[in-house]
Coordinates of N, CA and C and ligand atoms in Angstrom, one line a residue:
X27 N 115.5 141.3 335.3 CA 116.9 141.0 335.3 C 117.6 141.2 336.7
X28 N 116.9 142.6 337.5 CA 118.0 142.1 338.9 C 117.5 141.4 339.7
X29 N 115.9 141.2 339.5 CA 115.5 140.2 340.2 C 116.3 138.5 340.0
X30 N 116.7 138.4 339.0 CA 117.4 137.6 339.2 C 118.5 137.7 339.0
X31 N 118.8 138.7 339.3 CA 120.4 138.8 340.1 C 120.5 138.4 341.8
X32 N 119.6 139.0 342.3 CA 119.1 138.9 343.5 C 119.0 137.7 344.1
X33 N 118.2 136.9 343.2 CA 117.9 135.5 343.6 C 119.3 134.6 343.0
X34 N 119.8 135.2 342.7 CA 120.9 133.9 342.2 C 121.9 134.6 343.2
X35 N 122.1 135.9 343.7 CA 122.8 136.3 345.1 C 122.2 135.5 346.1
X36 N 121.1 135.4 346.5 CA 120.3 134.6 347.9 C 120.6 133.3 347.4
X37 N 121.0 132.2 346.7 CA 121.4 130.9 346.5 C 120.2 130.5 346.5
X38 N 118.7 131.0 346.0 CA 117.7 130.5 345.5 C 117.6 129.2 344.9
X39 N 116.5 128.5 344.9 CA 116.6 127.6 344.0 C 115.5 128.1 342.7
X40 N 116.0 127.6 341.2 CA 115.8 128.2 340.3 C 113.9 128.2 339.7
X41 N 113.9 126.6 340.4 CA 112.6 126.3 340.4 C 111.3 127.2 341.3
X42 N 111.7 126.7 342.3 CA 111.1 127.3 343.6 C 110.6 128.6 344.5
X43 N 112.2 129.3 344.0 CA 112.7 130.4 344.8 C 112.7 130.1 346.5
X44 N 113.0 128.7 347.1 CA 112.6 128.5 348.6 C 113.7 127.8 348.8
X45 N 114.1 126.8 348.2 CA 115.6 125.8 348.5 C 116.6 126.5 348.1
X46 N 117.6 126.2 348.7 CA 119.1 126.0 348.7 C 119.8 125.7 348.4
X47 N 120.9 126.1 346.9 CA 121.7 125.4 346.2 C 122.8 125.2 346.6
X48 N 123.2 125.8 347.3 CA 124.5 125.8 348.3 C 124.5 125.5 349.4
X49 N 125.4 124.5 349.7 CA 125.1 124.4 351.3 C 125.5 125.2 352.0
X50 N 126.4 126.0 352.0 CA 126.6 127.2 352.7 C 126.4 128.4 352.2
X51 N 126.4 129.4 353.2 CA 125.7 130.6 352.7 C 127.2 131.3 352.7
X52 N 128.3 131.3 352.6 CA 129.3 132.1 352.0 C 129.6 132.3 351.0
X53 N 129.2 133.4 350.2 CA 129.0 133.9 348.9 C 130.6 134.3 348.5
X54 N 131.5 134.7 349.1 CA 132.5 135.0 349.1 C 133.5 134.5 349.3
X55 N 135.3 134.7 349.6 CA 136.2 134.0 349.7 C 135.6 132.9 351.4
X56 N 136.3 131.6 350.7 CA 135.7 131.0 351.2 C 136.6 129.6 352.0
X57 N 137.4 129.4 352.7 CA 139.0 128.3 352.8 C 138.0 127.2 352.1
X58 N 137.3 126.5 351.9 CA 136.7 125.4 351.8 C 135.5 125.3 350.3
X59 N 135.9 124.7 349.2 CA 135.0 124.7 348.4 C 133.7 124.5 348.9
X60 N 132.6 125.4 348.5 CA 131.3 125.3 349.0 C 130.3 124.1 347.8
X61 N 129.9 123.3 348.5 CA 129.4 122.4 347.8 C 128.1 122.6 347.7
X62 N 127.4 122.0 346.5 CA 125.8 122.0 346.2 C 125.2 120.7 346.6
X63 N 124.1 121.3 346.7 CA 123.0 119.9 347.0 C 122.3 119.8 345.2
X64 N 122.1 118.1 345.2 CA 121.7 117.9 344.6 C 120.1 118.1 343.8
X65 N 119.7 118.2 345.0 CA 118.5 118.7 345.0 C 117.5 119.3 345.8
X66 N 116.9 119.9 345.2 CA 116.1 121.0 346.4 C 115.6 120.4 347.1
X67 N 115.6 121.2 348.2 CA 114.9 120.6 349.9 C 113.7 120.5 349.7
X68 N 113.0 121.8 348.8 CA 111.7 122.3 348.8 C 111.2 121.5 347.8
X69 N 111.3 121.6 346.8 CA 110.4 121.0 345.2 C 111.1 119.9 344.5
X70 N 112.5 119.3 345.2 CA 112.8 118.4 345.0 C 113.4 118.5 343.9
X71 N 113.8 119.4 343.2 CA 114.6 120.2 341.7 C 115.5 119.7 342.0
X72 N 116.2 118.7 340.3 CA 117.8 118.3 340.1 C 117.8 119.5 339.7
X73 N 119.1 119.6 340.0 CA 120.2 121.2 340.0 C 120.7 120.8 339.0
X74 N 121.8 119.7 338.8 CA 122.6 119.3 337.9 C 121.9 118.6 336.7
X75 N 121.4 118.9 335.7 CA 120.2 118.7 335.1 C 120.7 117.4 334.3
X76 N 121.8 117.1 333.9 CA 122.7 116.0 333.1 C 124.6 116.3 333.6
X77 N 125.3 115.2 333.1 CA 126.4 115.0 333.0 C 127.3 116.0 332.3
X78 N 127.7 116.8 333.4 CA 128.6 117.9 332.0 C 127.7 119.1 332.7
X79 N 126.7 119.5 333.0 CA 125.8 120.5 332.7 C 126.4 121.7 333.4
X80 N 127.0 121.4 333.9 CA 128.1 123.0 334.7 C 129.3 123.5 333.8
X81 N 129.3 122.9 332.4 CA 131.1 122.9 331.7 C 130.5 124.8 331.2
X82 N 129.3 124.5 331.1 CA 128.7 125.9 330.2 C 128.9 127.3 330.9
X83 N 129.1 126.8 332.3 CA 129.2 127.7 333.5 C 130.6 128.7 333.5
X84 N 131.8 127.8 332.9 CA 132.5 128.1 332.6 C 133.0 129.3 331.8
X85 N 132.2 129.2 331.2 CA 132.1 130.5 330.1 C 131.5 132.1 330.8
X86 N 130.2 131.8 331.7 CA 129.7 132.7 332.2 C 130.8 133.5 333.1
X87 N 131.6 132.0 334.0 CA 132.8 132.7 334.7 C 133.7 133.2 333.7
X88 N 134.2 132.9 333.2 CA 135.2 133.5 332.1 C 134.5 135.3 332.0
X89 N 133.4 135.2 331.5 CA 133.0 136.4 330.8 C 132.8 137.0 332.8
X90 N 132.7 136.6 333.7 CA 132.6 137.4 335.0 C 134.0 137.8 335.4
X91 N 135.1 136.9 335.3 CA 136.4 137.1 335.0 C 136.9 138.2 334.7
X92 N 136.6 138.7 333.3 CA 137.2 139.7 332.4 C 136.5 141.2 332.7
X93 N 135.1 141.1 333.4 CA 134.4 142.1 333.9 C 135.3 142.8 334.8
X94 N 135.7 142.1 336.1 CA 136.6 142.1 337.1 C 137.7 142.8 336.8
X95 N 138.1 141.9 335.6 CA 139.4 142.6 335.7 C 139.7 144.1 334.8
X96 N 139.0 144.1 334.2 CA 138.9 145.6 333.4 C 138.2 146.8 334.4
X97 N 136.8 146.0 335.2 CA 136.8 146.9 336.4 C 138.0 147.3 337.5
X98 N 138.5 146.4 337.5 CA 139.6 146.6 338.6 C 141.0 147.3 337.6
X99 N 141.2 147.3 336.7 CA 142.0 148.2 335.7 C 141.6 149.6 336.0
X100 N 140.3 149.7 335.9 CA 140.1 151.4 335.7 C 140.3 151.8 336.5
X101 N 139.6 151.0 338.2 CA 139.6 151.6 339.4 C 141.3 151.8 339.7
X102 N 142.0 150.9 338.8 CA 143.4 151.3 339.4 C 144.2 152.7 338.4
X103 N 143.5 152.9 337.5 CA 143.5 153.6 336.6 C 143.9 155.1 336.9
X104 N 143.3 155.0 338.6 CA 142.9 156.7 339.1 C 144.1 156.6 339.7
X105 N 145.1 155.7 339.9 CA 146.0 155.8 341.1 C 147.1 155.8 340.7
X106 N 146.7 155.2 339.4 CA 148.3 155.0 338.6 C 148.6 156.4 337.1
X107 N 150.4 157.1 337.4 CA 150.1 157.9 336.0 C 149.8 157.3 334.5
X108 N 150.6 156.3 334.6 CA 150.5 155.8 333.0 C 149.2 155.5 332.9
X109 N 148.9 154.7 331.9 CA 147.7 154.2 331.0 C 147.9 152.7 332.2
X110 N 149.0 151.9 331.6 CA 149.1 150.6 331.8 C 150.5 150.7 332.5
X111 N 150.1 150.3 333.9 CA 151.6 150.2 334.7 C 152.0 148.8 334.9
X112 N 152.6 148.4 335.1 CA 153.3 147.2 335.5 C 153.0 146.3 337.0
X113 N 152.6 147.7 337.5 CA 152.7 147.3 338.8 C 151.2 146.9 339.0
X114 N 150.2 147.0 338.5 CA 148.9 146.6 338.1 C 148.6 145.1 338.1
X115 N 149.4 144.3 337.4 CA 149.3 143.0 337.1 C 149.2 142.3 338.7
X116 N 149.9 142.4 339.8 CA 150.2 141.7 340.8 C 149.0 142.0 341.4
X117 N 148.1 142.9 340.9 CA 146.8 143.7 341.8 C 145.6 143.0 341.5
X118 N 145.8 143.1 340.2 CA 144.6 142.2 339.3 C 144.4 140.8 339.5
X119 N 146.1 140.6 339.5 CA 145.8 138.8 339.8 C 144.9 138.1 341.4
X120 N 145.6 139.4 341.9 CA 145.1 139.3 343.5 C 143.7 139.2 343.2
X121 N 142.9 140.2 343.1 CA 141.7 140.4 342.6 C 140.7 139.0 342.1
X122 N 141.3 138.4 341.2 CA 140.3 137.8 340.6 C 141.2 136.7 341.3
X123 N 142.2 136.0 341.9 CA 142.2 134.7 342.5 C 141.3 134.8 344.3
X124 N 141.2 136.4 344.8 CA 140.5 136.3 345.6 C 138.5 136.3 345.4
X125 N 138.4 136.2 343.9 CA 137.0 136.5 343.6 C 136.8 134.9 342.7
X126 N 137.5 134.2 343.0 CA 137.5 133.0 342.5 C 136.2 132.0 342.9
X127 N 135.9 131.8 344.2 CA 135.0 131.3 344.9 C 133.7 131.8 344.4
X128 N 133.6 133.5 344.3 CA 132.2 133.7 344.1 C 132.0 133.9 342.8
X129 N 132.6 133.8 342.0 CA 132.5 133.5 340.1 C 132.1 132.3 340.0
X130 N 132.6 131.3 340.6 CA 132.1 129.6 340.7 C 130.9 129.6 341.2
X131 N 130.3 130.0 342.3 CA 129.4 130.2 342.3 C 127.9 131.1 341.9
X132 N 128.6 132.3 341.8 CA 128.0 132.9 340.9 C 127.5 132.5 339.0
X133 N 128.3 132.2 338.7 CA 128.7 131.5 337.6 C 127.4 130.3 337.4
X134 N 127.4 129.5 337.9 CA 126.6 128.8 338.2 C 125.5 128.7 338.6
X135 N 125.3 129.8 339.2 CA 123.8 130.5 339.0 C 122.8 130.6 338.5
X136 N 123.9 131.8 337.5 CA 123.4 132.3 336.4 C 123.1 130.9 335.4
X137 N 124.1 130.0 335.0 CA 123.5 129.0 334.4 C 122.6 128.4 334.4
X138 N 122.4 128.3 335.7 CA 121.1 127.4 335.9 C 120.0 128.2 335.9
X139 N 119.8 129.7 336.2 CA 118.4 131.0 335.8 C 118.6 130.6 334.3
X140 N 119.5 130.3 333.6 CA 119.7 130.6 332.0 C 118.7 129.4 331.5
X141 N 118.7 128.2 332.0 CA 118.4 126.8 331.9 C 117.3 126.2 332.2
X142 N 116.4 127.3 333.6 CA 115.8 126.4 334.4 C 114.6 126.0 333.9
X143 N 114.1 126.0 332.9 CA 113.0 125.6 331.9 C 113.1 124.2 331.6
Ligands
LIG10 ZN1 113.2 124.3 344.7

């Protein structure tokens, strides 16, 4: 399992482990959507395996989403007295619209380790 955490962090390809799913290596916030290659340099692997095949990805982000943000609740948890402050919300949003980029990518990763059979 964290091996293929690992490898879907290095933008492995799922087939191979030697190509490049991404053209760029910015895993993180990023001004420019980071785009994929179609297919691997190395073994020649369609990425996008059919029409649609990333909608599924969507969900993995969703569920990477909610991780984030419950993590980033607790960690605010320590700073704040109440349970649930108000002042929280403007922190969280920050949070996940700056972790936006690598949930899409990440996200899609994971789909394609889920798939690559
Ligand atoms: Zn490959």
């Amino acid at each position: 399992m964290l091996n293929l955490l690992k490898k879907s962090f290095n933008n492995e390809c799922p087939n191979c482990n030697k190509g490049k799913v991404f053209q760029t290596k910015v895993f993180f916030f990023s001004p420019k959507y980071s785009k994929m290659n179609k297919f691997c340099a190395s073994c020649h692997h369609k990425f996008q395996k059919e029409p649609g095949f990333f909608v599924g990805a969507m969900y993995v982000s969703y569920a990477l989403g909610i991780a984030e943000v419950l993590a980033t609740f607790f960690v605010l948890g320590l700073f704040f007295e109440k349970t649930f402050d108000l002042r929280m919300l403007p922190i969280i949003a920050t949070v996940i619209v700056l972790l936006t980029f690598f949930n899409v990518r990440f996200s899609r990763m994971i789909w394609m380790y889920l798939f690559k059979n």
